[in-house]
GROMACS .gro file of N, CA, C and O in nm:
model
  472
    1UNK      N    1   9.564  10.491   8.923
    1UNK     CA    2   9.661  10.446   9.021
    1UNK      C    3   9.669  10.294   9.016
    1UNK      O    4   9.565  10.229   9.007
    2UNK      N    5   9.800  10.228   9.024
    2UNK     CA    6   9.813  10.126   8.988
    2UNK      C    7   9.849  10.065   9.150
    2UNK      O    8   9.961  10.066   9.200
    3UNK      N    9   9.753  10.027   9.200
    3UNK     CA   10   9.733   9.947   9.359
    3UNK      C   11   9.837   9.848   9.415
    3UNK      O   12   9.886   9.844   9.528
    4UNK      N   13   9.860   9.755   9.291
    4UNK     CA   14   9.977   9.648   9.342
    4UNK      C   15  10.103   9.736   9.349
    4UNK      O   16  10.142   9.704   9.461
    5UNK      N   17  10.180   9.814   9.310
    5UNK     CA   18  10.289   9.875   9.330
    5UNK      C   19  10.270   9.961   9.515
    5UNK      O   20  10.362  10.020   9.571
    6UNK      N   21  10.128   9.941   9.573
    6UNK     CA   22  10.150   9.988   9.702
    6UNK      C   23  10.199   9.908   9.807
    6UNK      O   24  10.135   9.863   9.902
    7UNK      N   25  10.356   9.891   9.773
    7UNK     CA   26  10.402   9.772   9.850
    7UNK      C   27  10.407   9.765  10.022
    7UNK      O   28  10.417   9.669  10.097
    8UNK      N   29  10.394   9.941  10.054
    8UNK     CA   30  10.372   9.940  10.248
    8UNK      C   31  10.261   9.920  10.275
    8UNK      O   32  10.214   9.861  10.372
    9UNK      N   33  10.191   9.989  10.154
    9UNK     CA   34  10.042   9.940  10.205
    9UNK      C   35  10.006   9.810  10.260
    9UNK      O   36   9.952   9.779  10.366
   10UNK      N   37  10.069   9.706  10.116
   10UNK     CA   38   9.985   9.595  10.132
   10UNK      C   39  10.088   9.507  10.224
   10UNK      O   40  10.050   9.393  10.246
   11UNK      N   41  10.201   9.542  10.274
   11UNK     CA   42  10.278   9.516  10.365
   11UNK      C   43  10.198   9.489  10.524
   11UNK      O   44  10.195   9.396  10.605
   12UNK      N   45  10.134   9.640  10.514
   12UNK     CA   46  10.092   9.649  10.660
   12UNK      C   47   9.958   9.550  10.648
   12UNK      O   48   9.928   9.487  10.749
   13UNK      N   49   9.887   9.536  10.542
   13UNK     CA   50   9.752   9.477  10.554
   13UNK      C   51   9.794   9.352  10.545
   13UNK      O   52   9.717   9.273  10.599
   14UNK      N   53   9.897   9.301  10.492
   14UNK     CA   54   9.902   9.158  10.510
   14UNK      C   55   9.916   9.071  10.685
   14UNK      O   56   9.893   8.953  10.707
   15UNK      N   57   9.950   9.153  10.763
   15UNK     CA   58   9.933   9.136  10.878
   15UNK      C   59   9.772   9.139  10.963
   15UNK      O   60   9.763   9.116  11.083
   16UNK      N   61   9.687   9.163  10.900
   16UNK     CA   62   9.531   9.216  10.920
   16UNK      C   63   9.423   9.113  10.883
   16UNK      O   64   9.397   9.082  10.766
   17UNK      N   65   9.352   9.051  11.012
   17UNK     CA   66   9.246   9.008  11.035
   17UNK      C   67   9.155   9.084  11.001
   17UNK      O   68   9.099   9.117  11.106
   18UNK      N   69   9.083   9.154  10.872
   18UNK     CA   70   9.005   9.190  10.827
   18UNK      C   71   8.862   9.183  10.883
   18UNK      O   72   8.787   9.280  10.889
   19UNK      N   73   8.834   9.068  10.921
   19UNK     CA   74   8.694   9.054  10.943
   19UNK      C   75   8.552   9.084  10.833
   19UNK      O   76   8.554   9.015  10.731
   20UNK      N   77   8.468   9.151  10.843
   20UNK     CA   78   8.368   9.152  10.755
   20UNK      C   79   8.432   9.345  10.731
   20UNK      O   80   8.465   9.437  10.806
   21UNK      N   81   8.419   9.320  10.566
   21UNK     CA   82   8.479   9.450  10.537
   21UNK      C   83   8.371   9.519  10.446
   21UNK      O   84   8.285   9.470  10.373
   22UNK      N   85   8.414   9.685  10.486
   22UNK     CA   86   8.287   9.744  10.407
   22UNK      C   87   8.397   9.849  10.327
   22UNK      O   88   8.485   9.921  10.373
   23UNK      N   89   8.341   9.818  10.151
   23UNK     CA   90   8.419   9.951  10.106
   23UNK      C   91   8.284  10.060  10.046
   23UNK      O   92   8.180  10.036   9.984
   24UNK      N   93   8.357  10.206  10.107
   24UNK     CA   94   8.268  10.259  10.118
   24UNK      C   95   8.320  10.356   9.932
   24UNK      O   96   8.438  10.385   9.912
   25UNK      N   97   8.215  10.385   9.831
   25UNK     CA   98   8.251  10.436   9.738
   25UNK      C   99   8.317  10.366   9.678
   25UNK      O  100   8.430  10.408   9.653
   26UNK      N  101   8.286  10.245   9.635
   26UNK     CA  102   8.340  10.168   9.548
   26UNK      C  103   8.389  10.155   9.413
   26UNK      O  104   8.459  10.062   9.373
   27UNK      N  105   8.336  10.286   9.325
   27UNK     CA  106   8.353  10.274   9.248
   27UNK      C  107   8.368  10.156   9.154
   27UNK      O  108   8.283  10.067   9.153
   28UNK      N  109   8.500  10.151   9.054
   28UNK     CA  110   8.530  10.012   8.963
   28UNK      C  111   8.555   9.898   9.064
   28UNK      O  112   8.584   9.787   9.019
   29UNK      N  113   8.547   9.917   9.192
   29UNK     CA  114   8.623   9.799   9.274
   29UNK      C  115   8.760   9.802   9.280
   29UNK      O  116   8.808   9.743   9.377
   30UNK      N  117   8.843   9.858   9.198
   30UNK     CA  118   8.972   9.797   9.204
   30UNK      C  119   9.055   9.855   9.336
   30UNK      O  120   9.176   9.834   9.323
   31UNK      N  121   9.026   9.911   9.437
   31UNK     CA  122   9.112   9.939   9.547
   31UNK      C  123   9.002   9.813   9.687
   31UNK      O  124   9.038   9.802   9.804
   32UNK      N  125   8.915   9.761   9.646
   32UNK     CA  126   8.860   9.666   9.703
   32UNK      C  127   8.926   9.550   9.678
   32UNK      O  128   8.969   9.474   9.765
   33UNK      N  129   8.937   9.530   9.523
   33UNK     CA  130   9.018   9.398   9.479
   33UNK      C  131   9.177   9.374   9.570
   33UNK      O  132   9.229   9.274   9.620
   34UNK      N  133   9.222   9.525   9.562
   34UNK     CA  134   9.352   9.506   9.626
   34UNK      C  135   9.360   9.467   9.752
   34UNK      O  136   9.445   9.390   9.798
   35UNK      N  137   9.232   9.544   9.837
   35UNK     CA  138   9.276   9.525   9.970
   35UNK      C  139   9.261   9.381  10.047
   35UNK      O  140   9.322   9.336  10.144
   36UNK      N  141   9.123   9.309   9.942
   36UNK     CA  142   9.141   9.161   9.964
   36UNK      C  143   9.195   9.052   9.947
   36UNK      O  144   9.174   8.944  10.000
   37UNK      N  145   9.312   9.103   9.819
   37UNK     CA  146   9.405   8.994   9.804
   37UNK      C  147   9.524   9.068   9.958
   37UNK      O  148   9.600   8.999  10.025
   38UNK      N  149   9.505   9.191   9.970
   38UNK     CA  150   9.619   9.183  10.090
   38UNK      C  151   9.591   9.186  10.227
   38UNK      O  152   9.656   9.251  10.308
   39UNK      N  153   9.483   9.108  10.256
   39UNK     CA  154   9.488   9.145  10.400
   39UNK      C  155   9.541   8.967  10.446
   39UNK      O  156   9.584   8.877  10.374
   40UNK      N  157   9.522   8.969  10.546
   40UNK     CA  158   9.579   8.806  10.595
   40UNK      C  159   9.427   8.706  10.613
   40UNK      O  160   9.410   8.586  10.591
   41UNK      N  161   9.358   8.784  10.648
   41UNK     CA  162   9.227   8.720  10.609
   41UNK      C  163   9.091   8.836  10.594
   41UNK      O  164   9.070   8.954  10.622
   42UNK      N  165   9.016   8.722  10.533
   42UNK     CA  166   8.889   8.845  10.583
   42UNK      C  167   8.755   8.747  10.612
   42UNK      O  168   8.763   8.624  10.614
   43UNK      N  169   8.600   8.839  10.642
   43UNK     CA  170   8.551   8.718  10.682
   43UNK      C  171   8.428   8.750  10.553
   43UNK      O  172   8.395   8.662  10.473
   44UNK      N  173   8.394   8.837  10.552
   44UNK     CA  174   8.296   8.895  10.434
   44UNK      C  175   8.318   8.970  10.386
   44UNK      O  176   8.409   9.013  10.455
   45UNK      N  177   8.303   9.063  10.275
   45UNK     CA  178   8.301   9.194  10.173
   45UNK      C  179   8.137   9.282  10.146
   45UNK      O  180   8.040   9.216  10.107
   46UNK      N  181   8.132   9.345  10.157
   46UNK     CA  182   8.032   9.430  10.073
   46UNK      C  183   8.092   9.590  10.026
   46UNK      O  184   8.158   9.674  10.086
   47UNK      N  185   8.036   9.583   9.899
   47UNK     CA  186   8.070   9.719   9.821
   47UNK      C  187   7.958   9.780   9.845
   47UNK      O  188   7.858   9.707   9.840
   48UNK      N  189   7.931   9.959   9.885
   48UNK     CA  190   7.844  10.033   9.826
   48UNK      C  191   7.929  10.155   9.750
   48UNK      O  192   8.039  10.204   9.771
   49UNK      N  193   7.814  10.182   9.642
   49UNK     CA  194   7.848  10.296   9.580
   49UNK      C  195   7.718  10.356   9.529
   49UNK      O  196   7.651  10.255   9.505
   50UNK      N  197   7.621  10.493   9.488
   50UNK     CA  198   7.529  10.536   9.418
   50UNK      C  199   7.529  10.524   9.302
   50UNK      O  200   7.423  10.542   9.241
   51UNK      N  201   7.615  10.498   9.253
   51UNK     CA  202   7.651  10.472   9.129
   51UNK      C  203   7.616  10.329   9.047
   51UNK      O  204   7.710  10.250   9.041
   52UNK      N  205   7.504  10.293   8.991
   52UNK     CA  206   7.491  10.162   8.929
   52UNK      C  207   7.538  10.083   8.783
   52UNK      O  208   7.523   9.970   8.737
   53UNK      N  209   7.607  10.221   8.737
   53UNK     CA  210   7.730  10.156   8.647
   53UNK      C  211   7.885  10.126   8.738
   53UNK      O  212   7.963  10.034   8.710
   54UNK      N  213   7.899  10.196   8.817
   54UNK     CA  214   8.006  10.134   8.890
   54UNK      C  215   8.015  10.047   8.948
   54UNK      O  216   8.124   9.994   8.969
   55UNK      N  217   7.877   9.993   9.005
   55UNK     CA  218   7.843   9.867   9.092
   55UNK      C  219   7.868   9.845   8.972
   55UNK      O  220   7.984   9.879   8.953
   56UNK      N  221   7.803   9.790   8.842
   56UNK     CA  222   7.825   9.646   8.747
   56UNK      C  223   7.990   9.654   8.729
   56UNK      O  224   8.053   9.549   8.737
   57UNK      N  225   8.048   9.760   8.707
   57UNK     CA  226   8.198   9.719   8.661
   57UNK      C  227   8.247   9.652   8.833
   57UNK      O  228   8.305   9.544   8.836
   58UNK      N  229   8.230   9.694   8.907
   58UNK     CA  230   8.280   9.645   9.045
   58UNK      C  231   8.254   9.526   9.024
   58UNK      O  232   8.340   9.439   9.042
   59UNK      N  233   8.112   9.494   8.976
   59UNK     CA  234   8.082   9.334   9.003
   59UNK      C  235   8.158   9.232   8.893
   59UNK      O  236   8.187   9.114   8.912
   60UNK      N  237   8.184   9.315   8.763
   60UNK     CA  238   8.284   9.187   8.659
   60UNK      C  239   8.428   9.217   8.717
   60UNK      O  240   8.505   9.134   8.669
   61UNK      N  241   8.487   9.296   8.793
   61UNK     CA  242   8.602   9.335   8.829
   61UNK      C  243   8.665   9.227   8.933
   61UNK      O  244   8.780   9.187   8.950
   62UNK      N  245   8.503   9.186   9.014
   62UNK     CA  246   8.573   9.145   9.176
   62UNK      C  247   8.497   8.997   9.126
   62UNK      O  248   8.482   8.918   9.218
   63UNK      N  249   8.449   8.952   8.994
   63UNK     CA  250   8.367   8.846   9.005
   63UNK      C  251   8.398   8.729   9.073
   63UNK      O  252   8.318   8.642   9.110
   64UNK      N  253   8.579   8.734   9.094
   64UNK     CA  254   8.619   8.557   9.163
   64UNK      C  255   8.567   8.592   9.300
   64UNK      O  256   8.526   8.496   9.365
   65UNK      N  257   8.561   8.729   9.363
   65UNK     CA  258   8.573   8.705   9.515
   65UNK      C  259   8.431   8.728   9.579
   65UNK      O  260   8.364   8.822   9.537
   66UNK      N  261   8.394   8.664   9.656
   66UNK     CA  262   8.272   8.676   9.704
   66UNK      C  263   8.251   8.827   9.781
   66UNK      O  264   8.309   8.857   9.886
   67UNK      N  265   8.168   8.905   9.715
   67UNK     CA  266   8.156   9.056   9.751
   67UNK      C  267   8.012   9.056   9.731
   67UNK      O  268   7.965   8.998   9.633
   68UNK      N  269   7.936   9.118   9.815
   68UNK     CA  270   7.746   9.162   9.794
   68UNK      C  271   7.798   9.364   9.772
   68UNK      O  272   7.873   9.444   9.827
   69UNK      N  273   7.713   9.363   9.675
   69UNK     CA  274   7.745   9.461   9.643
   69UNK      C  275   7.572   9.561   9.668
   69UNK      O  276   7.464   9.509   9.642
   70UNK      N  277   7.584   9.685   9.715
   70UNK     CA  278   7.432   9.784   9.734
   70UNK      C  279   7.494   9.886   9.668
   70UNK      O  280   7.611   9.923   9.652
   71UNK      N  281   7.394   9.918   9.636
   71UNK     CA  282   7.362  10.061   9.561
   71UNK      C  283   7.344  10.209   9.681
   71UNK      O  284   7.222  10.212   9.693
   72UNK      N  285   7.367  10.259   9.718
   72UNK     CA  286   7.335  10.360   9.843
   72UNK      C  287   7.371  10.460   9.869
   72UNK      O  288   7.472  10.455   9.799
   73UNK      N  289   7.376  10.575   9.923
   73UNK     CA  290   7.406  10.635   9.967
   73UNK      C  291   7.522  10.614  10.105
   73UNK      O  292   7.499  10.554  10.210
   74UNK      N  293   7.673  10.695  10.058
   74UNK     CA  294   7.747  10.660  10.180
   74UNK      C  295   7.728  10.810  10.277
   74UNK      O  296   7.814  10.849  10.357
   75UNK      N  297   7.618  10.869  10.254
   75UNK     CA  298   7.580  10.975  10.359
   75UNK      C  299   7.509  10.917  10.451
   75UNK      O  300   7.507  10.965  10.564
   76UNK      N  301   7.445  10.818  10.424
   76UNK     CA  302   7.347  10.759  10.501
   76UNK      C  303   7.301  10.593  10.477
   76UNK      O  304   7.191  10.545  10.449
   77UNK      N  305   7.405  10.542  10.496
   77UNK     CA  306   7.443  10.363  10.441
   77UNK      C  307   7.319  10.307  10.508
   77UNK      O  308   7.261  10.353  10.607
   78UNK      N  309   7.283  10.179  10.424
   78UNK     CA  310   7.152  10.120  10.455
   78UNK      C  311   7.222  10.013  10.597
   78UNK      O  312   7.134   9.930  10.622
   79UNK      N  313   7.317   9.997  10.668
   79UNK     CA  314   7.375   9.918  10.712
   79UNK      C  315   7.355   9.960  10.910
   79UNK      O  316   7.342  10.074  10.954
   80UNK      N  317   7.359   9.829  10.995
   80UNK     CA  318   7.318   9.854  11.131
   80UNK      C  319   7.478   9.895  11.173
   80UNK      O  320   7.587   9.868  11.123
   81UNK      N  321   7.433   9.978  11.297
   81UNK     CA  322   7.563  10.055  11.378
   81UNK      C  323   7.646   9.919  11.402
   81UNK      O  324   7.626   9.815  11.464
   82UNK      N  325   7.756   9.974  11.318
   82UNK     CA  326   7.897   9.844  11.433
   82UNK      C  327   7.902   9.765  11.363
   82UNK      O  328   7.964   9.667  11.405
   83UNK      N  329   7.843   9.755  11.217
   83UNK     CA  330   7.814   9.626  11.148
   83UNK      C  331   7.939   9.601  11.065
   83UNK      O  332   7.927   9.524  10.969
   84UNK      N  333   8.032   9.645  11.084
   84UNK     CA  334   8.175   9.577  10.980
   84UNK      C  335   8.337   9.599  11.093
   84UNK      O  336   8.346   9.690  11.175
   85UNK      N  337   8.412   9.528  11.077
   85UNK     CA  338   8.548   9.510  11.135
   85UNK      C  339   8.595   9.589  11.068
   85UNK      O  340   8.650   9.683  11.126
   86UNK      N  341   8.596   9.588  10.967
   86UNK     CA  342   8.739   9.716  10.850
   86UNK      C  343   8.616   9.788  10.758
   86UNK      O  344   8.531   9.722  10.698
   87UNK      N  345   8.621   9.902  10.760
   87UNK     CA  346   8.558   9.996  10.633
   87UNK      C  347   8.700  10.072  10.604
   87UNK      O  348   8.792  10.106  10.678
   88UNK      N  349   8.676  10.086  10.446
   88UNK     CA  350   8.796  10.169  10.365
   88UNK      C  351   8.694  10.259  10.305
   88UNK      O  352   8.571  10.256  10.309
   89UNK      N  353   8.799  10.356  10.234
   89UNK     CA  354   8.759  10.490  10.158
   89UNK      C  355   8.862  10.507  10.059
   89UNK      O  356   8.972  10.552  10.092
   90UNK      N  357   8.840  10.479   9.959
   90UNK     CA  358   9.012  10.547   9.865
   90UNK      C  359   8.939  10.633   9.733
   90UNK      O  360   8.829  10.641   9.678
   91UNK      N  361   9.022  10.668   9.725
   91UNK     CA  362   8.946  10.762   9.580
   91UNK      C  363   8.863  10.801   9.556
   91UNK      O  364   8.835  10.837   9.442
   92UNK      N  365   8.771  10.811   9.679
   92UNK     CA  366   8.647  10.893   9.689
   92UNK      C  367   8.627  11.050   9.695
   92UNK      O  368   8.573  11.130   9.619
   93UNK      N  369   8.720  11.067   9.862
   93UNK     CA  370   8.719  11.174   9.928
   93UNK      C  371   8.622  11.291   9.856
   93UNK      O  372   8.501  11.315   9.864
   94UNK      N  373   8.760  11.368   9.765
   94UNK     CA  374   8.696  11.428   9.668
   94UNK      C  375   8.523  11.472   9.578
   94UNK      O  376   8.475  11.571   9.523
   95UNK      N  377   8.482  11.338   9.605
   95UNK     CA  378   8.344  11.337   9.547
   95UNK      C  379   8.275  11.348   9.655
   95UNK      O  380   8.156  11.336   9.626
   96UNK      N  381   8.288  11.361   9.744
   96UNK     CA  382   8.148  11.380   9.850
   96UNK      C  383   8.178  11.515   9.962
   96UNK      O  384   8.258  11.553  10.048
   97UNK      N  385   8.022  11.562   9.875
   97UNK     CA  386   8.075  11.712   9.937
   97UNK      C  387   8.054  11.742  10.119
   97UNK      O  388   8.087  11.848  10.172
   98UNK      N  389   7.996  11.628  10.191
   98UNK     CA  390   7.989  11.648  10.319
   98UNK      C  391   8.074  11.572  10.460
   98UNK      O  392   8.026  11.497  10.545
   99UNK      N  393   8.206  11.619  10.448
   99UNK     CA  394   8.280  11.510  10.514
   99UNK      C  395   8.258  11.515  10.608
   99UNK      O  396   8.248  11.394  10.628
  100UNK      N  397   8.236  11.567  10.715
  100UNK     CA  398   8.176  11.559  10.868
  100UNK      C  399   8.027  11.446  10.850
  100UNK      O  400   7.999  11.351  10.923
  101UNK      N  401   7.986  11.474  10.785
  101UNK     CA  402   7.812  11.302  10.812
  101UNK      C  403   7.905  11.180  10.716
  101UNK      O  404   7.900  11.059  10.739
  102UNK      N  405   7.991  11.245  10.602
  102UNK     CA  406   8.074  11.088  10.594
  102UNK      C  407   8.105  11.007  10.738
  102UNK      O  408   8.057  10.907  10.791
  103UNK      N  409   8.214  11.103  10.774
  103UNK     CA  410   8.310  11.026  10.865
  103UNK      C  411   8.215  11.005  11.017
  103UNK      O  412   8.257  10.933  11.108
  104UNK      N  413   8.125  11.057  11.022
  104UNK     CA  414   8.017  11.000  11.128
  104UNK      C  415   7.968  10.907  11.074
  104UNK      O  416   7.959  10.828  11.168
  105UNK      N  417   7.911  10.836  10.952
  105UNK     CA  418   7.864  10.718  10.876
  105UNK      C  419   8.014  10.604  10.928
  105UNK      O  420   8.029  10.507  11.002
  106UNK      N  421   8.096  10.683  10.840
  106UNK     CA  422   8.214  10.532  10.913
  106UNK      C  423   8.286  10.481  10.997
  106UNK      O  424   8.351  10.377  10.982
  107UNK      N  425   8.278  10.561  11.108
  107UNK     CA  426   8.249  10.528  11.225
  107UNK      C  427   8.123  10.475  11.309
  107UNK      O  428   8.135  10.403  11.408
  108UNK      N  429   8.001  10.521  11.257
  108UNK     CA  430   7.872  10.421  11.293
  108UNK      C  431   7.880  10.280  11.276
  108UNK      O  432   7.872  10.191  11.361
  109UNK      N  433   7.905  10.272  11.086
  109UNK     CA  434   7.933  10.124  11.078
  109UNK      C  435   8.022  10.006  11.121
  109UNK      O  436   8.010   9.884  11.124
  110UNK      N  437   8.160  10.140  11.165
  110UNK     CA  438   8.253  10.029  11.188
  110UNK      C  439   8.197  10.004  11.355
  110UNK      O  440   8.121  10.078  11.417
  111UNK      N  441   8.267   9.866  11.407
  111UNK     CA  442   8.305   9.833  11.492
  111UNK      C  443   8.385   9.889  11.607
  111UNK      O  444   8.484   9.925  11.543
  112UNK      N  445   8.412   9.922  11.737
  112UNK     CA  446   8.475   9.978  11.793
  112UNK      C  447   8.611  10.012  11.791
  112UNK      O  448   8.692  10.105  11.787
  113UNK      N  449   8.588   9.812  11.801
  113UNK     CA  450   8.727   9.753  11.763
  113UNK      C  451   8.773   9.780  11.649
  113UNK      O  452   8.889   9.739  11.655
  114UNK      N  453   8.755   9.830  11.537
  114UNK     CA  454   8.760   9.804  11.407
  114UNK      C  455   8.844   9.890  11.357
  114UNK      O  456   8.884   9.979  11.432
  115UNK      N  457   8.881   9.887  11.246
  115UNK     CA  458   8.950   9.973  11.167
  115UNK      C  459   8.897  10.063  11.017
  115UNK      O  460   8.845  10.011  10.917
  116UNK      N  461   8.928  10.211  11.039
  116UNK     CA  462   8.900  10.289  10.931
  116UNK      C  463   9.004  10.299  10.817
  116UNK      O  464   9.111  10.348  10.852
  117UNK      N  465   8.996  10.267  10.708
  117UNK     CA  466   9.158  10.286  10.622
  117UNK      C  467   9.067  10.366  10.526
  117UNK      O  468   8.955  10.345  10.480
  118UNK      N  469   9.173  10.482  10.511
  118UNK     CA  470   9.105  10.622  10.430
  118UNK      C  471   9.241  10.629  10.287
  118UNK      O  472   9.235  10.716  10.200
   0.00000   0.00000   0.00000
């Protein structure tokens, strides 16, 4: 999927105070790359994924933008309750066979205030 052609997407995120963002299943990075060139700001990044060939391509992928990248489990993220403004999910879904303790994980991490983009 080719990300920059998601022109509502990045429509709506260009309006978006991001804050400290968590992408969850990161894979290659590249739906991370997108969402940080489109939001209107952000304040931090971190990638997790279990995957430690995907973390290294994530990491030559996103190398201009400052991103900390973990290795982890997104059943059970190494991260404190409430600890991010925006968590995303894209192109994961599929791969994780327990979506009920996902979507309790990203809602733990996010913020009240915060936003889930799936």
């Amino acid at each position: 999927m080719i990300y920059d052609n998601m022109i509502e997407l990045r429509s709506r995120l260009l309006k978006i105070n991001a804050g400290s963002v968590l992408d969850v299943a990161c894979g290659k990075g590249d739906f991370l790359k997108f969402i940080l060139k489109s939001f209107n700001t952000y304040s931090s990044a971190v990638a997790i994924d279990k995957n430690i060939e995907s973390l290294e391509h994530a990491r030559k992928n996103l190398f201009e933008y400052p991103v900390s990248f973990v290795i982890g489990n997104v059943l059970s993220m190494p991260f404190l309750d409430k600890s991010f403004m925006t968590v995303t999910l894209s192109n994961s879904l599929h791969h994780i066979e327990d979506h009920e303790k996902l979507f309790t994980e990203l809602i733990r991490v996010c913020r009240p205030d915060g936003i889930i983009l799936v």
